[in-house]
Tab-separated table of N, CA and C in Angstrom:
chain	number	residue	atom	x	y	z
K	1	UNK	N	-2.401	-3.855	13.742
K	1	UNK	CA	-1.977	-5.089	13.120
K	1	UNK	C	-1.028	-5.810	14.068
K	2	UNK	N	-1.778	-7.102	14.309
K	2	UNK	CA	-0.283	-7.627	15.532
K	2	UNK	C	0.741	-8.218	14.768
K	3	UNK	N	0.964	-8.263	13.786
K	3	UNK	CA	2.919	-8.563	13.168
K	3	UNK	C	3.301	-7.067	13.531
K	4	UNK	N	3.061	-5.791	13.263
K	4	UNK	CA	3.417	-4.748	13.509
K	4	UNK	C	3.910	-4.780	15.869
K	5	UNK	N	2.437	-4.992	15.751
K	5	UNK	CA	3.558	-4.996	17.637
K	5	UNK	C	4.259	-5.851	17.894
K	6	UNK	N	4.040	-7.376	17.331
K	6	UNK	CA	4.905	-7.967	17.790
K	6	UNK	C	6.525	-7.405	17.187
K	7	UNK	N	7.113	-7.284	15.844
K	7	UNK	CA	8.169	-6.609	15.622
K	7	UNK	C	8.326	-5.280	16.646
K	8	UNK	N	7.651	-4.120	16.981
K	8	UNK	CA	7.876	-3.113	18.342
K	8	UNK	C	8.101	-4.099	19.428
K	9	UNK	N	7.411	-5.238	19.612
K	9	UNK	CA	8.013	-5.967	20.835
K	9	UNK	C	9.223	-6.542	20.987
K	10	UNK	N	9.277	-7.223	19.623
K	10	UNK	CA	10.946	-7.852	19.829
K	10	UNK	C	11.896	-6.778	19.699
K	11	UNK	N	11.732	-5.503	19.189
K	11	UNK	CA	12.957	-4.691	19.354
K	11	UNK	C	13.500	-4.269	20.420
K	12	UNK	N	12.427	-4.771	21.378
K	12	UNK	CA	13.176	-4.013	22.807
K	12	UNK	C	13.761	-5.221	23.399
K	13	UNK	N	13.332	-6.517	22.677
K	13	UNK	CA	14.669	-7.477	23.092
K	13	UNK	C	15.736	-7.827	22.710
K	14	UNK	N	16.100	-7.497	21.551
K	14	UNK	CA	17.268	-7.534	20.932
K	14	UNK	C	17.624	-6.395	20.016
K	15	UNK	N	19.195	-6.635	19.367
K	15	UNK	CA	19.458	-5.442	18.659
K	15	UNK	C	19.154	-5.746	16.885
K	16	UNK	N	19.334	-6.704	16.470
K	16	UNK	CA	19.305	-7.079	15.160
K	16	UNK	C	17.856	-6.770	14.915
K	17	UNK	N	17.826	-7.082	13.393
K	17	UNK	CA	16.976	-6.408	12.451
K	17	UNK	C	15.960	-7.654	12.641
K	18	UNK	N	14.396	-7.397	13.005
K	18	UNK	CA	13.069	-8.267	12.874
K	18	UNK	C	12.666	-8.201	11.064
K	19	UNK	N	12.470	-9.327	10.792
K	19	UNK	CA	11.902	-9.331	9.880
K	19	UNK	C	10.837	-10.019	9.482
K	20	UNK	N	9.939	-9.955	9.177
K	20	UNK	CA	8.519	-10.462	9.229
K	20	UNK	C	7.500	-10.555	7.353
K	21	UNK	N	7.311	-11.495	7.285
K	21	UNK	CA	7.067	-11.501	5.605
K	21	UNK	C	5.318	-11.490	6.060
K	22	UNK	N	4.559	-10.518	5.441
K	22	UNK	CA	3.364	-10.364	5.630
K	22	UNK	C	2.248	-11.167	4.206
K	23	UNK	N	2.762	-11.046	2.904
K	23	UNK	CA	2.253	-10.826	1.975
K	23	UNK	C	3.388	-11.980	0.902
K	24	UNK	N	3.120	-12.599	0.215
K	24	UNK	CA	4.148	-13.175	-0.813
K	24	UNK	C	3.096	-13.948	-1.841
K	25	UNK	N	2.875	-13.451	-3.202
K	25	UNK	CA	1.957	-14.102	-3.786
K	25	UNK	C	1.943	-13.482	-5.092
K	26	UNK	N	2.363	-14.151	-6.537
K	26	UNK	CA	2.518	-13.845	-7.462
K	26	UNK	C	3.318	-13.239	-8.049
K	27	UNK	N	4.446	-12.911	-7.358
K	27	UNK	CA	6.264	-11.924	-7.755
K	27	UNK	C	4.992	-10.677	-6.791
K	28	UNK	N	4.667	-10.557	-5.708
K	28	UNK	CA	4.729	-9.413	-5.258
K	28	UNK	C	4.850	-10.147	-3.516
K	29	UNK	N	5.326	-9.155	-3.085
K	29	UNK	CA	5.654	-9.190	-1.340
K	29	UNK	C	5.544	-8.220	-0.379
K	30	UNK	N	5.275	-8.498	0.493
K	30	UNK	CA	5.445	-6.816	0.913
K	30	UNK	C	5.939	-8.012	2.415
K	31	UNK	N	6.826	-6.892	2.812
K	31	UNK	CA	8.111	-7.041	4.514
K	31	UNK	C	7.909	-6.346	5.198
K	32	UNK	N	7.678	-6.519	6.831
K	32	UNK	CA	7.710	-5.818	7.586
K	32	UNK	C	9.328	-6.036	8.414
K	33	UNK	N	9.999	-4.696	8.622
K	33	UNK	CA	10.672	-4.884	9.166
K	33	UNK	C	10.736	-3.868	10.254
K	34	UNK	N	11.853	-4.404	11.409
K	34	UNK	CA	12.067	-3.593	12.498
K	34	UNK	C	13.305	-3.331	12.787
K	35	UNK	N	13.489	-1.930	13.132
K	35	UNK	CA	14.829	-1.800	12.753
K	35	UNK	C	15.638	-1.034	14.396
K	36	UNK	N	16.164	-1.359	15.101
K	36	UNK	CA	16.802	-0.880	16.361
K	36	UNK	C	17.035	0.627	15.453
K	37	UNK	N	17.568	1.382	16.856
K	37	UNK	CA	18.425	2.956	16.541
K	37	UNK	C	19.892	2.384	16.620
K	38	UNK	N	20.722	2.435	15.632
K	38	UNK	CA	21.989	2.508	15.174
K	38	UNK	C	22.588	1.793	14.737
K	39	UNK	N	21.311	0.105	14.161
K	39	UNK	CA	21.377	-1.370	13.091
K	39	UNK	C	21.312	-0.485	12.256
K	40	UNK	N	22.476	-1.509	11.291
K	40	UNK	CA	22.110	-1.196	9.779
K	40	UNK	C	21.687	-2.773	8.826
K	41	UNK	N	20.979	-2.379	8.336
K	41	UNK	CA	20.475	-3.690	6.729
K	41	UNK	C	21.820	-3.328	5.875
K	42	UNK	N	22.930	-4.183	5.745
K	42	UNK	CA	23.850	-3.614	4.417
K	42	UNK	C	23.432	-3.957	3.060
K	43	UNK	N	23.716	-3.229	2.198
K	43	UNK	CA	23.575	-3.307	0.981
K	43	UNK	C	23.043	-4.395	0.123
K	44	UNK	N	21.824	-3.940	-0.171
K	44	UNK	CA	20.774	-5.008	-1.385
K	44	UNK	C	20.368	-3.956	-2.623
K	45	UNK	N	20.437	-4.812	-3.166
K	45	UNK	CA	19.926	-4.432	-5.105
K	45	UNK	C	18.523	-4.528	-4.960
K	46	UNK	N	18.061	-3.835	-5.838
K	46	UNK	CA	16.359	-3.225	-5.271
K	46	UNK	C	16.067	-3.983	-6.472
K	47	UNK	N	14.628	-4.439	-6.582
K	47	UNK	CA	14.209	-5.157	-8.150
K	47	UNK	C	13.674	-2.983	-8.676
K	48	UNK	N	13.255	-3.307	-9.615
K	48	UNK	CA	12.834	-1.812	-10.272
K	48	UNK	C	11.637	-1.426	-9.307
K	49	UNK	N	10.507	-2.363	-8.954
K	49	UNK	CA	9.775	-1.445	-8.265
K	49	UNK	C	9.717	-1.676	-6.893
K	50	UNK	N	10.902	-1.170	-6.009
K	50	UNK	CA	10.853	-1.355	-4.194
K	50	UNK	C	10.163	-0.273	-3.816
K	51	UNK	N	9.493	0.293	-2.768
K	51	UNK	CA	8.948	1.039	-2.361
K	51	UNK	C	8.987	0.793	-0.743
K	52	UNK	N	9.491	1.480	-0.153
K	52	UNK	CA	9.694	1.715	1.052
K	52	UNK	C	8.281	2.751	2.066
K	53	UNK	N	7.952	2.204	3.175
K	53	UNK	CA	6.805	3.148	3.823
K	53	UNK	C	7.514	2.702	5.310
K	54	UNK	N	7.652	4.026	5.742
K	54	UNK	CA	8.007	3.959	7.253
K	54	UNK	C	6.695	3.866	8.282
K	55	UNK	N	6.595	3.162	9.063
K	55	UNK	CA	5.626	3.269	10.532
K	55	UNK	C	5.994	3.724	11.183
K	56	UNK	N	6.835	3.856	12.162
K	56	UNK	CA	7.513	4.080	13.173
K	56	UNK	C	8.422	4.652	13.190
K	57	UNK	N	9.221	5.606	13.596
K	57	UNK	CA	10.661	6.160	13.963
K	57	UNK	C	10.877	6.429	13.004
K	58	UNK	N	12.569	6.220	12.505
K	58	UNK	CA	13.430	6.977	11.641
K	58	UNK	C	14.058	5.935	10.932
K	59	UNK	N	14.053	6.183	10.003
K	59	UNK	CA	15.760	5.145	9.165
K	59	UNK	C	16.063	6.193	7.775
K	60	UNK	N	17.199	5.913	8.019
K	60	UNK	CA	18.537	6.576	6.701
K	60	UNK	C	18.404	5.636	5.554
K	61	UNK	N	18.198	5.816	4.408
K	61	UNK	CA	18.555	4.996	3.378
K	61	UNK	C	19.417	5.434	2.635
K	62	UNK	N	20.920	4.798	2.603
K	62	UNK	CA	21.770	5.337	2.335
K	62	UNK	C	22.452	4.638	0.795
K	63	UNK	N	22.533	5.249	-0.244
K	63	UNK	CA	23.205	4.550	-1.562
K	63	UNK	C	24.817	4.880	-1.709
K	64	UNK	N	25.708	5.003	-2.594
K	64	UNK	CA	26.768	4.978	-3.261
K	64	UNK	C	27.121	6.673	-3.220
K	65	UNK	N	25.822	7.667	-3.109
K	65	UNK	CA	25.608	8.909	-3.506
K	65	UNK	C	24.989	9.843	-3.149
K	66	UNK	N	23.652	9.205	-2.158
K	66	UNK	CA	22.765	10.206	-1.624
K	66	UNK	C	22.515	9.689	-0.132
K	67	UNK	N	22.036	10.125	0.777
K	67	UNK	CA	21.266	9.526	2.225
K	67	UNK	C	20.402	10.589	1.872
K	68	UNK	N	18.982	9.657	2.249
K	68	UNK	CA	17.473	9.826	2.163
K	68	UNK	C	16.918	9.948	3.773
K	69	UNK	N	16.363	10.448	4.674
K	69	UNK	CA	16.076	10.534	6.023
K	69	UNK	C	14.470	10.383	5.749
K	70	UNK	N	14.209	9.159	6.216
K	70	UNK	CA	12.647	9.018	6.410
K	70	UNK	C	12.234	8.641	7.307
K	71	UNK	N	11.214	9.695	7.655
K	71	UNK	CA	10.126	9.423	9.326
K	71	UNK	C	9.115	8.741	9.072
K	72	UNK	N	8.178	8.867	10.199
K	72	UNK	CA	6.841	8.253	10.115
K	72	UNK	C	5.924	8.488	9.056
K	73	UNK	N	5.431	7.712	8.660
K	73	UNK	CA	4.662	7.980	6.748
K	73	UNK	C	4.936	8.649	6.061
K	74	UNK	N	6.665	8.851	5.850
K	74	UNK	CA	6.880	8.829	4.645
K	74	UNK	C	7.431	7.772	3.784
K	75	UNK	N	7.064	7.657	2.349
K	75	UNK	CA	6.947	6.395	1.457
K	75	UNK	C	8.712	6.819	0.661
K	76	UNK	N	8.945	6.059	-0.416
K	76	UNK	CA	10.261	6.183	-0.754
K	76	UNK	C	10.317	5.448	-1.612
K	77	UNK	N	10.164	5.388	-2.854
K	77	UNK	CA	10.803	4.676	-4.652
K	77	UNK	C	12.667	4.387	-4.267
K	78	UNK	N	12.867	3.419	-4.453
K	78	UNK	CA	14.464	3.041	-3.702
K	78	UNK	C	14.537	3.078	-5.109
K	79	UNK	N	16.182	3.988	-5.269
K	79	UNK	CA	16.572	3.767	-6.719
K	79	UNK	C	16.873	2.903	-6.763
K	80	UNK	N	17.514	2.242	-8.424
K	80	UNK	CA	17.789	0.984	-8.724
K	80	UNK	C	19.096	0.727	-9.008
K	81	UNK	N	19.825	1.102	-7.277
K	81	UNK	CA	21.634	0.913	-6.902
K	81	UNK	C	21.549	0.183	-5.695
K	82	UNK	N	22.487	-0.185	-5.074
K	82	UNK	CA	22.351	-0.835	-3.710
K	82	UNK	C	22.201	0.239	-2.993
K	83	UNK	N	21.741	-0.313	-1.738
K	83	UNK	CA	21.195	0.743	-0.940
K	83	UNK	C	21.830	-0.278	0.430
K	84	UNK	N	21.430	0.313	1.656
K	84	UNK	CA	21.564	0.118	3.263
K	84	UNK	C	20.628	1.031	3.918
K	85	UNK	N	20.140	0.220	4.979
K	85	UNK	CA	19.047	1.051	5.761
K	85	UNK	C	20.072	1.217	7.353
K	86	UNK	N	19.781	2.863	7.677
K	86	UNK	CA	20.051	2.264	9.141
K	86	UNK	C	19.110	3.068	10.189
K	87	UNK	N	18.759	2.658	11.244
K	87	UNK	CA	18.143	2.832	12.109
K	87	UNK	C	18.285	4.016	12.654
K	88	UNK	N	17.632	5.493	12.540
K	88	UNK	CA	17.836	6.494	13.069
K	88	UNK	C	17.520	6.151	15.015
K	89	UNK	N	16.110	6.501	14.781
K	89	UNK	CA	16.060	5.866	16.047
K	89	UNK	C	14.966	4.963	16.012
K	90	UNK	N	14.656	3.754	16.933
K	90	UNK	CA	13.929	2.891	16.597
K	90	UNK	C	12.775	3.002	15.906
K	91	UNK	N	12.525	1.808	14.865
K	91	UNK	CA	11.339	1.911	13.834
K	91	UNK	C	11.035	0.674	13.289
K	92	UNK	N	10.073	0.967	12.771
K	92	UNK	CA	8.769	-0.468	11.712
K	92	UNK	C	8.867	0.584	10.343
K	93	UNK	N	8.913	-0.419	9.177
K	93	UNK	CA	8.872	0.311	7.942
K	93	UNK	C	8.406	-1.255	7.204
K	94	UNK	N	7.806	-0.813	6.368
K	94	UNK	CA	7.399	-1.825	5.089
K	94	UNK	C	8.149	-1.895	3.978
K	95	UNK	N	8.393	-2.797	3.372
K	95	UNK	CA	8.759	-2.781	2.188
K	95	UNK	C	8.496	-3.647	1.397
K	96	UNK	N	7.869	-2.371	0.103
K	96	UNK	CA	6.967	-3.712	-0.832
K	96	UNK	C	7.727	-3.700	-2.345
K	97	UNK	N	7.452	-4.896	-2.496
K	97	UNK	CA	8.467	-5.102	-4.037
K	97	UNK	C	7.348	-5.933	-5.057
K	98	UNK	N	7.481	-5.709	-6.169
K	98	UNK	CA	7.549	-6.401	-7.210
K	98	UNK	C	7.535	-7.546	-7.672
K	99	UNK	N	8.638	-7.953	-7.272
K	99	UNK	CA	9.438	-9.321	-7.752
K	99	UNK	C	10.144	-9.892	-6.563
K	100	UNK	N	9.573	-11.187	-6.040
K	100	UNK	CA	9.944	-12.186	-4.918
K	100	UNK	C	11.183	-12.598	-4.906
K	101	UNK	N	11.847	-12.632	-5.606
K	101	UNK	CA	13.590	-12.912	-6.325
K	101	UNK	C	14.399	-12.158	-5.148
K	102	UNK	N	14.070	-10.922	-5.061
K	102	UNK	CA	14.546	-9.763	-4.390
K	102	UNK	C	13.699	-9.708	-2.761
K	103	UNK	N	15.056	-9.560	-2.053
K	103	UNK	CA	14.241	-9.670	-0.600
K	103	UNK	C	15.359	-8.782	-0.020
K	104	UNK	N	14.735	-8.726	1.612
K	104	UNK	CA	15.781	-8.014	2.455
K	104	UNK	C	16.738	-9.188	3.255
């Protein structure tokens, strides 16, 4: 999929977070994002159904209470607290939601 390389491409030019909207149509979305090794996404409120799928590398999803460590294809139900992602080491992850209201 070229939104997928192009986000692997821009990460090796900068450090901030790529974000790329693939999908938006009817309260559902799905995000591609790219995430450097040691960016963090700070804290967003999840709508009830976020679902997280990693491509690439590593990221921490970290809440109020737990850190979650997810690699390459593994998927992830984000509870419904704020959360923060951070970049283990560089990665592409999806994230699909529900409700368009709610973004990264």
């Amino acid at each position: 999929m070229l939104v997928l390389n192009d986000i692997v491409f821009n990460l090796t030019q900068k450090q901030s977070p790529v974000v790329q909207k693939i999908y938006d149509h009817r309260g559902k979305q799905l995000i591609a994002v790219g995430l450097a090794h040691g960016s963090t996404l700070h804290q967003y409120q999840p709508s009830p159904k976020t679902k997280i799928m990693v491509v690439q590398g590593e990221i921490d999803v970290n809440t109020a209470t737990h850190s979650y460590r997810l690699e390459r294809f593994d998927s992830f139900d984000v509870p419904e607290e704020a959360y923060s992602i951070t970049g283990v080491f560089d990665a592409v992850f999806l994230v699909m939601n529900a409700n368009s209201e709610t973004g990264i």
